[in-house]
Amino acid sequence: MRKVIIDTDTAGDDAIAVLTALHNFKVEGVTIAGGNVAFEQEVENALYTIQLTNPKEKVPVYKGYEEPVLTYTKKSHETVENIHGDYGMGDAKFEKVEQRPEEQHAIDFIIEKVKANPGEISLLAIAPLTNIAMALKKDPSIIKDIPHLYIMGGN
Ligand SMILES: [Ca+2]
């Protein structure tokens, strides 16, 4: 089964992508980037989505960058609860699940995991590319060890 890391700003659309990936790939971890809704809510949405699948092995969740690398006119980015609902899941509010995010930063997880599995871990990037950019900036040597980088979006 293909090994992947999913980088997501989990709201309803990404929840479907995460569910699909959990069904079809060996998901080594889920990393969270600031994007669609409030960052901590994205983390909770990812944890909730993973729990729905009741995975046999724990799928760890790592917090990454909450803010963009660059902004042009504003201090930060704007979230879009007007599109995804107050909690990012179409106004549905779910209880917090038992699993909590890991302590390690998302980009350190990406770097370590890729280095430990050279040529085996593809990245599924479905959020703003902040975590991917910062991981590659911190350790460009991992580029040669990532077989595929799939991007939906690219802000
Ligand atoms: Ca997304």
mmCIF file of C-alpha atoms and ligand atoms in Angstrom:
data_model
loop_
_atom_site.group_PDB
_atom_site.id
_atom_site.type_symbol
_atom_site.label_atom_id
_atom_site.label_comp_id
_atom_site.label_asym_id
_atom_site.label_seq_id
_atom_site.Cartn_x
_atom_site.Cartn_y
_atom_site.Cartn_z
ATOM 1 C CA MET A 1 0.000 0.000 0.000
ATOM 2 C CA ARG A 2 1.360 3.421 -0.935
ATOM 3 C CA LYS A 3 2.668 5.502 1.961
ATOM 4 C CA VAL A 4 1.593 9.121 2.173
ATOM 5 C CA ILE A 5 1.581 12.142 4.411
ATOM 6 C CA ILE A 6 -1.461 14.399 4.041
ATOM 7 C CA ASP A 7 -0.971 18.110 4.605
ATOM 8 C CA THR A 8 -4.382 19.628 5.188
ATOM 9 C CA ASP A 9 -6.316 22.640 6.494
ATOM 10 C CA THR A 10 -9.151 20.360 7.455
ATOM 11 C CA ALA A 11 -12.647 21.561 6.761
ATOM 12 C CA GLY A 12 -15.433 19.569 5.143
ATOM 13 C CA ASP A 13 -13.788 19.277 1.740
ATOM 14 C CA ASP A 14 -10.491 18.053 3.151
ATOM 15 C CA ALA A 15 -12.337 15.712 5.511
ATOM 16 C CA ILE A 16 -13.605 13.842 2.467
ATOM 17 C CA ALA A 17 -10.094 13.771 0.994
ATOM 18 C CA VAL A 18 -8.652 12.473 4.283
ATOM 19 C CA LEU A 19 -11.328 9.777 4.519
ATOM 20 C CA THR A 20 -10.584 8.694 0.959
ATOM 21 C CA ALA A 21 -6.836 8.630 1.600
ATOM 22 C CA LEU A 22 -7.256 6.637 4.821
ATOM 23 C CA HIS A 23 -9.205 4.075 2.837
ATOM 24 C CA ASN A 24 -6.716 3.768 -0.019
ATOM 25 C CA PHE A 25 -3.236 4.546 1.326
ATOM 26 C CA LYS A 26 -1.028 3.912 4.319
ATOM 27 C CA VAL A 27 -1.317 7.358 5.896
ATOM 28 C CA GLU A 28 1.850 7.857 7.929
ATOM 29 C CA GLY A 29 0.624 11.109 9.405
ATOM 30 C CA VAL A 30 -1.598 14.129 8.920
ATOM 31 C CA THR A 31 -0.056 17.586 9.137
ATOM 32 C CA ILE A 32 -2.086 20.740 9.599
ATOM 33 C CA ALA A 33 -1.516 24.117 7.950
ATOM 34 C CA GLY A 34 -3.395 27.334 8.609
ATOM 35 C CA GLY A 35 -6.036 27.885 5.961
ATOM 36 C CA ASN A 36 -9.758 27.377 5.791
ATOM 37 C CA VAL A 37 -10.890 27.973 9.370
ATOM 38 C CA ALA A 38 -9.427 28.646 12.818
ATOM 39 C CA PHE A 39 -6.240 26.590 13.154
ATOM 40 C CA GLU A 40 -7.184 24.679 16.305
ATOM 41 C CA GLN A 41 -10.532 23.836 14.731
ATOM 42 C CA GLU A 42 -8.740 22.392 11.713
ATOM 43 C CA VAL A 43 -6.740 20.185 14.078
ATOM 44 C CA GLU A 44 -9.933 18.978 15.771
ATOM 45 C CA ASN A 45 -11.594 18.357 12.403
ATOM 46 C CA ALA A 46 -8.661 16.187 11.297
ATOM 47 C CA LEU A 47 -8.685 14.203 14.546
ATOM 48 C CA TYR A 48 -12.442 13.709 14.305
ATOM 49 C CA THR A 49 -12.204 12.606 10.681
ATOM 50 C CA ILE A 50 -9.520 10.041 11.518
ATOM 51 C CA GLN A 51 -11.561 8.660 14.402
ATOM 52 C CA LEU A 52 -14.497 8.101 12.055
ATOM 53 C CA THR A 53 -12.451 5.469 10.243
ATOM 54 C CA ASN A 54 -11.469 3.693 13.476
ATOM 55 C CA PRO A 55 -7.978 2.905 12.105
ATOM 56 C CA LYS A 56 -6.175 -0.217 13.324
ATOM 57 C CA GLU A 57 -2.966 1.772 13.708
ATOM 58 C CA LYS A 58 -2.860 5.265 15.126
ATOM 59 C CA VAL A 59 -2.705 7.979 12.466
ATOM 60 C CA PRO A 60 -0.820 10.805 14.176
ATOM 61 C CA VAL A 61 -1.708 14.463 13.633
ATOM 62 C CA TYR A 62 0.958 17.178 13.734
ATOM 63 C CA LYS A 63 0.445 20.910 13.984
ATOM 64 C CA GLY A 64 2.317 22.990 11.437
ATOM 65 C CA TYR A 65 2.334 26.637 10.534
ATOM 66 C CA GLU A 66 -0.747 28.627 11.444
ATOM 67 C CA GLU A 67 0.175 31.635 9.336
ATOM 68 C CA PRO A 68 1.299 32.107 5.728
ATOM 69 C CA VAL A 69 4.970 32.598 4.881
ATOM 70 C CA LEU A 70 4.105 35.816 3.068
ATOM 71 C CA THR A 71 1.255 38.260 3.071
ATOM 72 C CA TYR A 72 0.899 41.295 0.873
ATOM 73 C CA THR A 73 -1.468 43.658 2.554
ATOM 74 C CA LYS A 74 -2.816 42.000 5.658
ATOM 75 C CA LYS A 75 -1.225 40.843 8.877
ATOM 76 C CA SER A 76 -2.416 37.302 8.219
ATOM 77 C CA HIS A 77 -4.750 35.352 6.027
ATOM 78 C CA GLU A 78 -8.518 35.340 6.190
ATOM 79 C CA THR A 79 -10.322 32.185 7.122
ATOM 80 C CA VAL A 80 -13.502 31.285 5.278
ATOM 81 C CA GLU A 81 -16.078 30.137 7.806
ATOM 82 C CA ASN A 82 -18.626 31.774 5.504
ATOM 83 C CA ILE A 83 -17.947 28.913 3.082
ATOM 84 C CA HIS A 84 -17.195 25.983 5.398
ATOM 85 C CA GLY A 85 -19.431 26.828 8.382
ATOM 86 C CA ASP A 86 -18.494 28.028 11.858
ATOM 87 C CA TYR A 87 -16.504 24.901 12.690
ATOM 88 C CA GLY A 88 -15.430 24.081 9.157
ATOM 89 C CA MET A 89 -17.714 21.094 8.871
ATOM 90 C CA GLY A 90 -20.823 22.725 7.486
ATOM 91 C CA ASP A 91 -21.915 24.220 10.850
ATOM 92 C CA ALA A 92 -21.873 20.762 12.470
ATOM 93 C CA LYS A 93 -20.113 20.819 15.843
ATOM 94 C CA PHE A 94 -18.533 17.579 17.006
ATOM 95 C CA GLU A 95 -17.239 16.666 20.436
ATOM 96 C CA LYS A 96 -13.482 16.523 20.878
ATOM 97 C CA VAL A 97 -12.142 13.040 20.317
ATOM 98 C CA GLU A 98 -9.725 11.192 22.580
ATOM 99 C CA GLN A 99 -6.709 11.359 20.275
ATOM 100 C CA ARG A 100 -4.680 14.542 20.660
ATOM 101 C CA PRO A 101 -2.142 16.082 18.289
ATOM 102 C CA GLU A 102 1.509 15.091 18.653
ATOM 103 C CA GLU A 103 4.077 17.385 20.241
ATOM 104 C CA GLN A 104 6.458 17.320 17.267
ATOM 105 C CA HIS A 105 6.137 20.118 14.725
ATOM 106 C CA ALA A 106 4.661 19.099 11.374
ATOM 107 C CA ILE A 107 7.703 20.016 9.313
ATOM 108 C CA ASP A 108 10.043 18.036 11.570
ATOM 109 C CA PHE A 109 7.732 15.061 11.254
ATOM 110 C CA ILE A 110 7.738 15.375 7.448
ATOM 111 C CA ILE A 111 11.526 15.617 7.338
ATOM 112 C CA GLU A 112 12.086 12.696 9.725
ATOM 113 C CA LYS A 113 9.526 10.433 8.091
ATOM 114 C CA VAL A 114 10.817 11.037 4.576
ATOM 115 C CA LYS A 115 14.417 10.481 5.669
ATOM 116 C CA ALA A 116 13.480 7.244 7.435
ATOM 117 C CA ASN A 117 11.663 5.984 4.319
ATOM 118 C CA PRO A 118 13.585 7.378 1.345
ATOM 119 C CA GLY A 119 11.652 7.160 -1.900
ATOM 120 C CA GLU A 120 8.539 5.774 -0.215
ATOM 121 C CA ILE A 121 6.531 8.683 1.164
ATOM 122 C CA SER A 122 4.463 10.792 -1.222
ATOM 123 C CA LEU A 123 3.010 14.082 -0.048
ATOM 124 C CA LEU A 124 -0.654 14.902 -0.595
ATOM 125 C CA ALA A 125 -0.821 18.668 -0.238
ATOM 126 C CA ILE A 126 -4.395 19.897 0.037
ATOM 127 C CA ALA A 127 -3.802 23.065 2.042
ATOM 128 C CA PRO A 128 -1.831 26.245 1.618
ATOM 129 C CA LEU A 129 1.712 25.033 0.972
ATOM 130 C CA THR A 130 3.288 26.632 4.026
ATOM 131 C CA ASN A 131 4.315 23.394 5.752
ATOM 132 C CA ILE A 132 5.672 21.882 2.551
ATOM 133 C CA ALA A 133 7.646 25.037 1.750
ATOM 134 C CA MET A 134 9.099 25.293 5.234
ATOM 135 C CA ALA A 135 10.008 21.600 5.385
ATOM 136 C CA LEU A 136 11.860 21.882 2.059
ATOM 137 C CA LYS A 137 13.509 25.096 3.184
ATOM 138 C CA LYS A 138 14.664 23.541 6.468
ATOM 139 C CA ASP A 139 16.028 20.412 4.809
ATOM 140 C CA PRO A 140 16.206 20.548 1.002
ATOM 141 C CA SER A 141 17.960 17.163 0.999
ATOM 142 C CA ILE A 142 14.575 15.445 1.425
ATOM 143 C CA ILE A 143 13.438 16.543 -2.049
ATOM 144 C CA LYS A 144 15.249 13.649 -3.731
ATOM 145 C CA ASP A 145 13.557 11.195 -1.350
ATOM 146 C CA ILE A 146 9.950 12.289 -2.068
ATOM 147 C CA PRO A 147 8.663 10.278 -5.054
ATOM 148 C CA HIS A 148 5.540 12.380 -5.677
ATOM 149 C CA LEU A 149 4.073 15.640 -4.476
ATOM 150 C CA TYR A 150 0.381 15.950 -5.314
ATOM 151 C CA ILE A 151 -1.086 19.424 -4.932
ATOM 152 C CA MET A 152 -4.666 20.583 -4.863
ATOM 153 C CA GLY A 153 -4.528 24.332 -4.702
ATOM 154 C CA GLY A 154 -1.291 26.063 -3.960
ATOM 155 C CA ASN A 155 -1.823 29.325 -2.126
HETATM 156 CA CA CA B 1 -7.778 22.197 1.821
#
